[in-house]
Coordinates of C-alpha atoms and ligand atoms in Angstrom, one line a residue:
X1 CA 0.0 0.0 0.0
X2 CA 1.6 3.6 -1.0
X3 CA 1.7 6.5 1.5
X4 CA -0.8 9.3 1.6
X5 CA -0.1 12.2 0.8
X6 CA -0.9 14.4 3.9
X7 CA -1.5 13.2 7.4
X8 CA -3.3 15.6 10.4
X9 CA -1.6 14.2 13.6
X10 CA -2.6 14.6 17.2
X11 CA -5.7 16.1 17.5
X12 CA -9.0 15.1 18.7
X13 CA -11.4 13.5 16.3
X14 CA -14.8 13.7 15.6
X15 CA -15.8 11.6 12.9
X16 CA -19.7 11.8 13.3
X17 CA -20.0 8.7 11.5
X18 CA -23.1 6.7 12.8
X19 CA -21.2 5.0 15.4
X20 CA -20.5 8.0 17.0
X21 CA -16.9 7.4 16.6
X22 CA -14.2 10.2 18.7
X23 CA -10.9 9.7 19.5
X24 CA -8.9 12.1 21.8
X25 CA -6.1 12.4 19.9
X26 CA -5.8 10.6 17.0
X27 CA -5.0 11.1 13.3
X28 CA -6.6 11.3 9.4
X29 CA -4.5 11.2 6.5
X30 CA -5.5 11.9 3.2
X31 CA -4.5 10.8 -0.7
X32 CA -6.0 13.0 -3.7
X33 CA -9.1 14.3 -2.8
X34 CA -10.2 11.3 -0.4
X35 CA -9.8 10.3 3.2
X36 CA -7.5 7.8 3.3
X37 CA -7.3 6.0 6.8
X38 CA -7.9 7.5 10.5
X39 CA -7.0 6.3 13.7
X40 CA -6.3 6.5 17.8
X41 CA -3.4 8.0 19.1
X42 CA -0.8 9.4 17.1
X43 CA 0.1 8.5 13.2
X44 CA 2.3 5.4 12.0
X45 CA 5.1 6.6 10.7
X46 CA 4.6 7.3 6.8
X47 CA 7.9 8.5 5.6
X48 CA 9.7 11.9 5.1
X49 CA 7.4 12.1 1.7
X50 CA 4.3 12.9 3.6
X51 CA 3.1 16.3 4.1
X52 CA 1.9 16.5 7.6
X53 CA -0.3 19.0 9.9
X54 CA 0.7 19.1 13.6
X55 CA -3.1 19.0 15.4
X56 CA -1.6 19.1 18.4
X57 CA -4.1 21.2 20.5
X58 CA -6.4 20.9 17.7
X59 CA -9.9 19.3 17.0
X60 CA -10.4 17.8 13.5
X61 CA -14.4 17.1 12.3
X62 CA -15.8 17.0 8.9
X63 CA -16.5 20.6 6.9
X64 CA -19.4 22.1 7.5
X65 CA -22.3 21.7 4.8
X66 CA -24.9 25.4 4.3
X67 CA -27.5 23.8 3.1
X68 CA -29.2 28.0 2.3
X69 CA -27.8 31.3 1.6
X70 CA -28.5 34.2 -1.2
X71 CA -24.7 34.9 -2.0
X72 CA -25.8 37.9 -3.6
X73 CA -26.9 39.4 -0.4
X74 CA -23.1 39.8 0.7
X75 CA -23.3 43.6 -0.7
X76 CA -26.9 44.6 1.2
X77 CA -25.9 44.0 4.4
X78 CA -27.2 46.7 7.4
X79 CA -30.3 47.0 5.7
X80 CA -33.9 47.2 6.7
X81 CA -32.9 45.5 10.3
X82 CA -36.1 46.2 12.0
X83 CA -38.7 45.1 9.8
X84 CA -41.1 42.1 8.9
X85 CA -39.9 39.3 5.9
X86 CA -42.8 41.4 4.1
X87 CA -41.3 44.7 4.7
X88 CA -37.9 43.4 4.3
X89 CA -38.4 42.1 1.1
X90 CA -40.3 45.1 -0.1
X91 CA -37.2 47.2 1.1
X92 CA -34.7 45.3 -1.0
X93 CA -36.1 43.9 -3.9
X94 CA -35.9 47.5 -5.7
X95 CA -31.9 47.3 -4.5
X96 CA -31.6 43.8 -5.9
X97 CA -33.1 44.5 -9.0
X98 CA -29.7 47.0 -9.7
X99 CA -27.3 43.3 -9.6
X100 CA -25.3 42.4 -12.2
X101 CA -22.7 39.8 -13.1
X102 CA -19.7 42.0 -11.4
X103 CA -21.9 42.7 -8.5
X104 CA -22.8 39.1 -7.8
X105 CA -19.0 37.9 -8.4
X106 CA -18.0 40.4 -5.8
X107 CA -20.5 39.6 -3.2
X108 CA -20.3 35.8 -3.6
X109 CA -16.6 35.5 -3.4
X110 CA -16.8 37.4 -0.2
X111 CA -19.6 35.5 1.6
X112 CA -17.7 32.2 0.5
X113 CA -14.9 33.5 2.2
X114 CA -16.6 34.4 5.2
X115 CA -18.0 30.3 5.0
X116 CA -15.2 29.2 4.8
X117 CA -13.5 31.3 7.6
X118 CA -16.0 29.4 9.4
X119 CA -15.3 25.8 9.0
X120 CA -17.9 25.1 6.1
X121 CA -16.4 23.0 2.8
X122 CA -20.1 22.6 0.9
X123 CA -22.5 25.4 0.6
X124 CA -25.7 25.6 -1.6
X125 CA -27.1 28.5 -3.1
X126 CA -30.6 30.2 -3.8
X127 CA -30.6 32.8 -6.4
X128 CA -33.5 33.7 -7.6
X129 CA -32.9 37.4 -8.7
X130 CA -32.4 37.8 -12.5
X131 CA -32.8 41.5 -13.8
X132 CA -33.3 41.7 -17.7
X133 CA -29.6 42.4 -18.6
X134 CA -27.3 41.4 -15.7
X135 CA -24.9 38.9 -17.2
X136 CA -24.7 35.8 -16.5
X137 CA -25.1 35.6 -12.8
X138 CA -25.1 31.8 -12.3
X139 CA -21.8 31.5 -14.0
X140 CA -20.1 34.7 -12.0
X141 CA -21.3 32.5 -8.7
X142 CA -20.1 29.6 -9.7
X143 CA -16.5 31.2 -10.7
X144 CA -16.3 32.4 -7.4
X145 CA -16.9 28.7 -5.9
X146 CA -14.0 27.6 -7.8
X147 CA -11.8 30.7 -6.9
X148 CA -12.4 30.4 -2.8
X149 CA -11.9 26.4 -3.8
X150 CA -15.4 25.7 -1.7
X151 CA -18.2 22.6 -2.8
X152 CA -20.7 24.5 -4.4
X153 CA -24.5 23.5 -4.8
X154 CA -26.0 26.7 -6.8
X155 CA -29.6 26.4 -7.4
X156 CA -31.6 28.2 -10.6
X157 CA -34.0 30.2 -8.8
X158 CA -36.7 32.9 -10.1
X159 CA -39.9 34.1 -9.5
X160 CA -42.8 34.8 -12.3
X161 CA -45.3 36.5 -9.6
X162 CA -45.1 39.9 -10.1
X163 CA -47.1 42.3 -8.0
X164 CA -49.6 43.1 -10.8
X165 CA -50.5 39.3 -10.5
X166 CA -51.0 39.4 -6.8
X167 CA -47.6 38.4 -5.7
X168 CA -45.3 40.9 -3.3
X169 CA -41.8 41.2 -5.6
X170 CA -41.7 44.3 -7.9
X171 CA -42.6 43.5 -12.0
X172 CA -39.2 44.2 -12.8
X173 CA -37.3 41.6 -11.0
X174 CA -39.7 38.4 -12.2
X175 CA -39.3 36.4 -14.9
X176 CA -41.6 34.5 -17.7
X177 CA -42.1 31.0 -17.2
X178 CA -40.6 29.9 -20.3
X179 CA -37.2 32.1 -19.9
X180 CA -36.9 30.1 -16.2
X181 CA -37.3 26.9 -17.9
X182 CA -34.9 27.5 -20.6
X183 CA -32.6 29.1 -18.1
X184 CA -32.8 25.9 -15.8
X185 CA -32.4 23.5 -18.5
X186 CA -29.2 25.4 -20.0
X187 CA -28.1 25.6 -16.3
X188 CA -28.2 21.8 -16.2
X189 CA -26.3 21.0 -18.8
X190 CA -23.7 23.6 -18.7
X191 CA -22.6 23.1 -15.0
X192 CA -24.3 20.0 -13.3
X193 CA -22.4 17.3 -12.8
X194 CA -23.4 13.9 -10.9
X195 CA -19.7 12.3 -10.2
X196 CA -18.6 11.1 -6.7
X197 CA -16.6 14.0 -6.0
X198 CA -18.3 16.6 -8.1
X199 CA -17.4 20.7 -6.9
X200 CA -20.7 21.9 -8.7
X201 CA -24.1 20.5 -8.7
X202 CA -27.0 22.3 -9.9
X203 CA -30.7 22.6 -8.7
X204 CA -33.9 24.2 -9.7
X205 CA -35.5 26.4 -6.7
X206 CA -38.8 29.2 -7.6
X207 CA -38.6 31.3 -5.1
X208 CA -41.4 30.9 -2.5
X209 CA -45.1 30.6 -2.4
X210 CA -46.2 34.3 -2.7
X211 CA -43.0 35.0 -5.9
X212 CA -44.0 32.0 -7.8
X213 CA -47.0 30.6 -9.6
X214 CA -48.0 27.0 -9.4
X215 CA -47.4 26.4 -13.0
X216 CA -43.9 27.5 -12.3
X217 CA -43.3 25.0 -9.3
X218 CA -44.9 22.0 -11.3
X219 CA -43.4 22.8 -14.2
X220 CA -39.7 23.5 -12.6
X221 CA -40.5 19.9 -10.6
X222 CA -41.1 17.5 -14.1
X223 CA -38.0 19.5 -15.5
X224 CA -35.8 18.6 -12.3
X225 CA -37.2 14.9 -12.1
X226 CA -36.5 14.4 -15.6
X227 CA -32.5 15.5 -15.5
X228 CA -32.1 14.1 -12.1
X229 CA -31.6 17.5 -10.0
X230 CA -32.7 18.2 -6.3
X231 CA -35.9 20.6 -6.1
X232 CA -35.5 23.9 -3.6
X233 CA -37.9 26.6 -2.2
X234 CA -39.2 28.4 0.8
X235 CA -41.8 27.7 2.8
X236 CA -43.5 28.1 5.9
X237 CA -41.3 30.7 7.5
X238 CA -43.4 33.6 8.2
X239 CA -47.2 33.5 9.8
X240 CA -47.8 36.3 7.3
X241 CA -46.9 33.8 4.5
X242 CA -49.1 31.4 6.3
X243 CA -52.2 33.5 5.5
X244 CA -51.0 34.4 2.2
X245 CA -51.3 30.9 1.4
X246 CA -54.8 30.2 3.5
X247 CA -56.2 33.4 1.3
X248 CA -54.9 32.2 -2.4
X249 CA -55.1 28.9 -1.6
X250 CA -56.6 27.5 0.7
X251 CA -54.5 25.3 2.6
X252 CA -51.1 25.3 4.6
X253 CA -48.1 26.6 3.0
X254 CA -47.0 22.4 3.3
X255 CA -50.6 21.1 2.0
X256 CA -50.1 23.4 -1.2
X257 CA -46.2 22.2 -1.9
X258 CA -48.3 18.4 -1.8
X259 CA -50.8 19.3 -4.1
X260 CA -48.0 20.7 -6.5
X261 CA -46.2 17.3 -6.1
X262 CA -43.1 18.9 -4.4
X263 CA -42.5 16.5 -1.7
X264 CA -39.9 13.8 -1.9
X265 CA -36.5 13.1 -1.2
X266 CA -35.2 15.2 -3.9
X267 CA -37.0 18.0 -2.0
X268 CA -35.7 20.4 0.5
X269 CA -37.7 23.2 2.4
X270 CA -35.7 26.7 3.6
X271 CA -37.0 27.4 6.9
X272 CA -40.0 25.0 7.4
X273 CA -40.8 27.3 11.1
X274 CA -44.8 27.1 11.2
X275 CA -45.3 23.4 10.2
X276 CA -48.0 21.7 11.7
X277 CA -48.4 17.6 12.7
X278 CA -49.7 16.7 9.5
X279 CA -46.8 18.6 7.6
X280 CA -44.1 16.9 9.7
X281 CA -45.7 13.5 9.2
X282 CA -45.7 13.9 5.6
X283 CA -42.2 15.4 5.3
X284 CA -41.0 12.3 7.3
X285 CA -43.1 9.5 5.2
X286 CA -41.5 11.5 1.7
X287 CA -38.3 12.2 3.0
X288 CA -38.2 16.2 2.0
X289 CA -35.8 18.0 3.8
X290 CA -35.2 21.1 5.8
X291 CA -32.8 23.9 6.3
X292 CA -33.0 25.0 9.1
X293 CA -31.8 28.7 9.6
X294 CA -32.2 29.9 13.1
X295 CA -30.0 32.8 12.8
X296 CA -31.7 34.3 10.1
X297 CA -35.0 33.3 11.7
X298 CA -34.6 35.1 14.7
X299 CA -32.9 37.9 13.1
X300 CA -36.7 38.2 11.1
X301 CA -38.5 37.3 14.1
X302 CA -40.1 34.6 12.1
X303 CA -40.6 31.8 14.6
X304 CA -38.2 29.2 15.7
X305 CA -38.6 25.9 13.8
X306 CA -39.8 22.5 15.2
X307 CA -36.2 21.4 14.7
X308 CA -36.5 18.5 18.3
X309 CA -40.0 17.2 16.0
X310 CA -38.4 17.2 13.2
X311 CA -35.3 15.4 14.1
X312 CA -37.6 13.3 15.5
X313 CA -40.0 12.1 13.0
X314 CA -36.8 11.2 11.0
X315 CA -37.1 14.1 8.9
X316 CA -33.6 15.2 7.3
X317 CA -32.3 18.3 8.5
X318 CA -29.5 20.5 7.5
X319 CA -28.7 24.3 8.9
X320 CA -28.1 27.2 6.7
X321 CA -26.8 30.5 7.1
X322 CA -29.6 32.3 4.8
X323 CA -28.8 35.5 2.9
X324 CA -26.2 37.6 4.6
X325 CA -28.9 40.2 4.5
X326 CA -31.0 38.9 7.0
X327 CA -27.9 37.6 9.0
X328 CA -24.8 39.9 9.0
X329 CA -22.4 37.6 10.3
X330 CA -23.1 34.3 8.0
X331 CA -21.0 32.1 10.3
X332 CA -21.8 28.6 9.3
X333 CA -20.8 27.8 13.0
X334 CA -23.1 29.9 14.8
X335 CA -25.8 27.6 13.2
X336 CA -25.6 24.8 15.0
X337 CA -25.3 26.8 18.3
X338 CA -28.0 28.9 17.9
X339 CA -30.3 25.2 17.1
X340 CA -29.4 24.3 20.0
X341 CA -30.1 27.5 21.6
X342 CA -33.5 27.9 20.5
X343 CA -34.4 24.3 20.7
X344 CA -33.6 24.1 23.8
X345 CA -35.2 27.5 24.9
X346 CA -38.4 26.5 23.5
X347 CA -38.4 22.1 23.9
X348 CA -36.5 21.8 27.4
X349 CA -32.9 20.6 28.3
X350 CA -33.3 17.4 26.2
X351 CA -34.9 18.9 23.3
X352 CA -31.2 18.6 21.8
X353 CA -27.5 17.5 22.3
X354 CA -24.6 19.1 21.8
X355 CA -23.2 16.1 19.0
X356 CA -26.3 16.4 17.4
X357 CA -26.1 19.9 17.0
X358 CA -22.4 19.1 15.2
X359 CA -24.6 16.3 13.1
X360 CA -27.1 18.8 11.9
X361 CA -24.1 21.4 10.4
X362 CA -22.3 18.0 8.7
X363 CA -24.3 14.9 8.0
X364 CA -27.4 16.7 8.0
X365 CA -26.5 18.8 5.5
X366 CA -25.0 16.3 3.5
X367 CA -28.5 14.0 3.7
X368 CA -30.2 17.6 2.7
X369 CA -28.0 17.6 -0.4
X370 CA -28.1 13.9 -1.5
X371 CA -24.4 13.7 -0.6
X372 CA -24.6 11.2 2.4
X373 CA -22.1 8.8 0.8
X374 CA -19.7 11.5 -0.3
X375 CA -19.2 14.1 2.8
X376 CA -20.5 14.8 6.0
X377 CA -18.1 12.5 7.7
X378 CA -14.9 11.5 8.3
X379 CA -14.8 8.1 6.9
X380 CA -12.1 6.0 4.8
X381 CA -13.1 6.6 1.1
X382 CA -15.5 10.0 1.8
X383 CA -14.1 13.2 0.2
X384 CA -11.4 15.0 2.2
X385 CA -13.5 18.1 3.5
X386 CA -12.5 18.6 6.8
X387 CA -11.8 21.5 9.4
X388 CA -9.4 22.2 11.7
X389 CA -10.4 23.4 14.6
X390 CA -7.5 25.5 17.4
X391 CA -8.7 24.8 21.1
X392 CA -5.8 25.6 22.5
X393 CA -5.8 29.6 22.8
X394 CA -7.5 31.3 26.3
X395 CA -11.3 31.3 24.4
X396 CA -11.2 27.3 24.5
X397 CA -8.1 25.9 26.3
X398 CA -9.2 23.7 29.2
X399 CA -12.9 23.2 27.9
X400 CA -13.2 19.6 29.1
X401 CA -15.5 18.2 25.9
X402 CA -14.1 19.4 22.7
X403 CA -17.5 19.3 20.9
X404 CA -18.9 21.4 24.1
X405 CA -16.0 23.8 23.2
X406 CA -16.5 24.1 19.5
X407 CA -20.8 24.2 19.7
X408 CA -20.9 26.7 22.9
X409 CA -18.1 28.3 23.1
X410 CA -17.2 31.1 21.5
X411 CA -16.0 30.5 17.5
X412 CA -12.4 28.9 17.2
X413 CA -10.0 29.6 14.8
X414 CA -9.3 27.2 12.2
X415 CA -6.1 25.6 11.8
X416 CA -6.8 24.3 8.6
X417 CA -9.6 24.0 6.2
X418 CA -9.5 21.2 3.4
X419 CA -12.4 20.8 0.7
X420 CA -11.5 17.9 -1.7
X421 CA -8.4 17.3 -0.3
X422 CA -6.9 21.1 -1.0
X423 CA -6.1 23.7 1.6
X424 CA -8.4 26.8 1.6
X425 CA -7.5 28.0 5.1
X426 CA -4.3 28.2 7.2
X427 CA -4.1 29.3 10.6
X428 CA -7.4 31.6 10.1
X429 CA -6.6 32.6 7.1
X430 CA -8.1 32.0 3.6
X431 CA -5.3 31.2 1.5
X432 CA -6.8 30.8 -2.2
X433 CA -7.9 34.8 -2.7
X434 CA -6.6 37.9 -1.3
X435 CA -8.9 38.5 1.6
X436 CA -7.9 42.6 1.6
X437 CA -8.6 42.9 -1.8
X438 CA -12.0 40.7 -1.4
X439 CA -12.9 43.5 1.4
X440 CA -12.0 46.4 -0.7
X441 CA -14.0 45.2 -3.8
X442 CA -17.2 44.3 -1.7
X443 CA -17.0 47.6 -0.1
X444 CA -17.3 49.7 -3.4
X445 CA -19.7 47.1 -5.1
X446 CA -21.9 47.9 -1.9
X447 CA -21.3 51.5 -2.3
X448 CA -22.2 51.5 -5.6
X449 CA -25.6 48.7 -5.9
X450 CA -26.9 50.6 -2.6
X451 CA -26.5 54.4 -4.0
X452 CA -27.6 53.1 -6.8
X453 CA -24.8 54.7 -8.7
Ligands
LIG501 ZN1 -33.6 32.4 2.1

């Protein structure tokens, strides 16, 4: 058997494999783009031809997995921060509809470097905002996947439910049915790809309830069934899009997404905060998933999800950061704190644990994305997507349970970040862009999208 090609040595291990596997110090190496082997204690010796990262100090878990976000949002941050979804959205859809290809670039590099700053090596995202004339703005987010070096699950969003038609976004910044389908099915074939260890896989996502029409969502599900692509929308996060959907149609925000025929294990829900039995049930018999985004829930004051039920019922669950617009900070690791947080706060001391917390930000999302096989654990054979965590500086040293310490504690550094075997951060630092230069071109593009300029 050859070497590896990197080993991480000494640190503590959490594999979140379904044994529950940890090991206080132990070690992972690494050939290609795959994990190789792991073990207890420290390394066998491998030879002077193996890299290696000293862990000492250090705890090692798989890369986080954001399973929603709006990259776009990066550049309308600090906006509209006391206000309703409704009032929100109303606020910034006329700023949104100014985006262009340069714009989205700009903003998606930086909120991919802020992800990965934070330990996450797979993020999806939902953009649904396509002014007439804007570039291409699925291929300027997908370039800056590959430049920050992060696993990137974009999804084809849009919305045909323009005000005039009774739906809440603005005219300008919805779409005809048949450019979206056109859209999603060149969006397929130029950039989805099914492999093992694929870096971009595409989805088809309308919007939300009160931005789409139901021709739109049927129509976008018999497109994604056809090519084999995982199905993506909003629901339920708001009691005002509750009623919404009790006036127009006459049922639960879930009971309309089974009469459209989106349920499914191909399926995942943003939010999914004002679910009732019946909704959970049937999410749990289909197998649709959630993201569950308390930050940006709270943030909105929308509700705090039934994530214990959920969980529960067997549902698959998977955190997400949302748009940065309705959460500033976008750290992929205050999500599984802040499930914990409000689970807890509203379901008891047991509602949940600290490891399944860790679950929900790794295998969770991985389950959400129909990557189970391929990442969300440390495993001999998964993809080498794993992060690095420092415990040893005053903010953690001495924290008994290193899960404890990385969940509820305040956010570590990372050692190391690897996504598909390649480093994208070292010792806090992401080492594929510039991250000055990244600051300095968000800045103006926010100067200039918010003045309007
Ligand atoms: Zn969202």
């Amino acid at each position: 058997m050859s070497a590896p090609d990197l080993v991480i040595d000494g640190c503590a291990v959490v594999t979140v494999d379904d044994a529950g596997t940890e090991h206080r110090t132990g070690w992972v190496s690494v050939r290609g783009n795959r994990i190789d082997a792991l073990g207890a204690g420290r390394a066998p010796d491998f030879g002077a031809g193996v890299a290696r990262i000293d862990g000492r100090g250090c705890l090692l878990t798989p890369g986080l997995v954001n399973t929603h976000h709006h990259l776009y949002q990066w550049i309308t941050r600090g906006l509209a921060a006391d206000n309703t979804l409704f009032e929100w959205l109303q606020k910034l859809y006329p700023v949104w509809a100014r985006i262009d290809e340069k714009s989205v670039r700009v903003a998606a590099t930086g909120a991919l470097v802020s992800l990965a700053r934070t330990g996450c090596t797979t993020s999806s995202d939902h953009h649904y905002v396509f002014p007439r004339g804007g570039g291409d703005l699925l291929a300027a987010e997908i370039g800056a996947a590959a430049t920050v070096g992060l696993r990137f699950h974009p999804t084809r969003g849009s919305m045909d439910l323009g005000e005039s038609q009774g739906g809440l976004p603005p005219d300008e910044v919805v779409e005809s049915i048949d450019d979206i389908l056109a859209a999603s099915t060149a969006a397929i074939e130029q950039w989805h790809d099914p492999s093992f260890d694929a870096m971009v896989r595409i989805a088809l996502a309308p919007c939300s309830p009160f931005s789409v029409t139901g021709d739109l969502m049927r129509e976008s599900a018999a497109l994604a069934r056809s090519a084999g692509v995982r199905l993506h929308t909003h629901l339920a996060e708001t009691v005002d899009e509750e009623q919404f959907c009790r006036d127009k149609f006459g049922c639960t925000p879930a009971e309309y997404m089974e009469r459209l025929g989106w349920v499914g294990d191909d399926v995942w829900f943003a939010h999914a905060v004002h679910l009732d039995d019946p909704a959970i049930a049937t999410m749990a018999r289909t197998g649709t998933g959630v993201a569950h985004c308390p930050t940006s829930n709270g943030r909105l004051g929308a509700g705090i999800a039934r994530t214990a039920e959920l969980v529960a019922a067997g549902v698959p669950v998977g955190l997400g950061v949302d748009g940065a617009a309705s959460n500033e900070s976008s750290s992929m690791l205050e999500e599984p704190r802040n499930a914990l947080l409000y689970a807890r706060a509203v379901g008891g001391p047991r509602a949940m644990t600290v490891r399944t917390a860790l679950e929900l930000a790794t295998m969770g999302g991985a389950r959400v994305l129909g990557r189970e096989t391929e990442i969300g654990s440390i495993e001999p054979g998964k993809l080498a997507d794993l992060a690095l965590w420092r415990l040893d500086t005053p903010a953690h040293a001495g924290i008994d349970d290193p899960v404890v310490a990385l969940v509820l504690g305040s956010a570590p550094p990372l050692a190391a970040l690897l996504v598909n075997g390649r480093e994208v951060v070292r010792d806090g630092v992401v080492t594929t862009v510039d991250e000055d230069a990244v600051g300095a071109d968000v800045a103006q593009a926010q100067a200039v999208l918010v003045a309007g300029g």
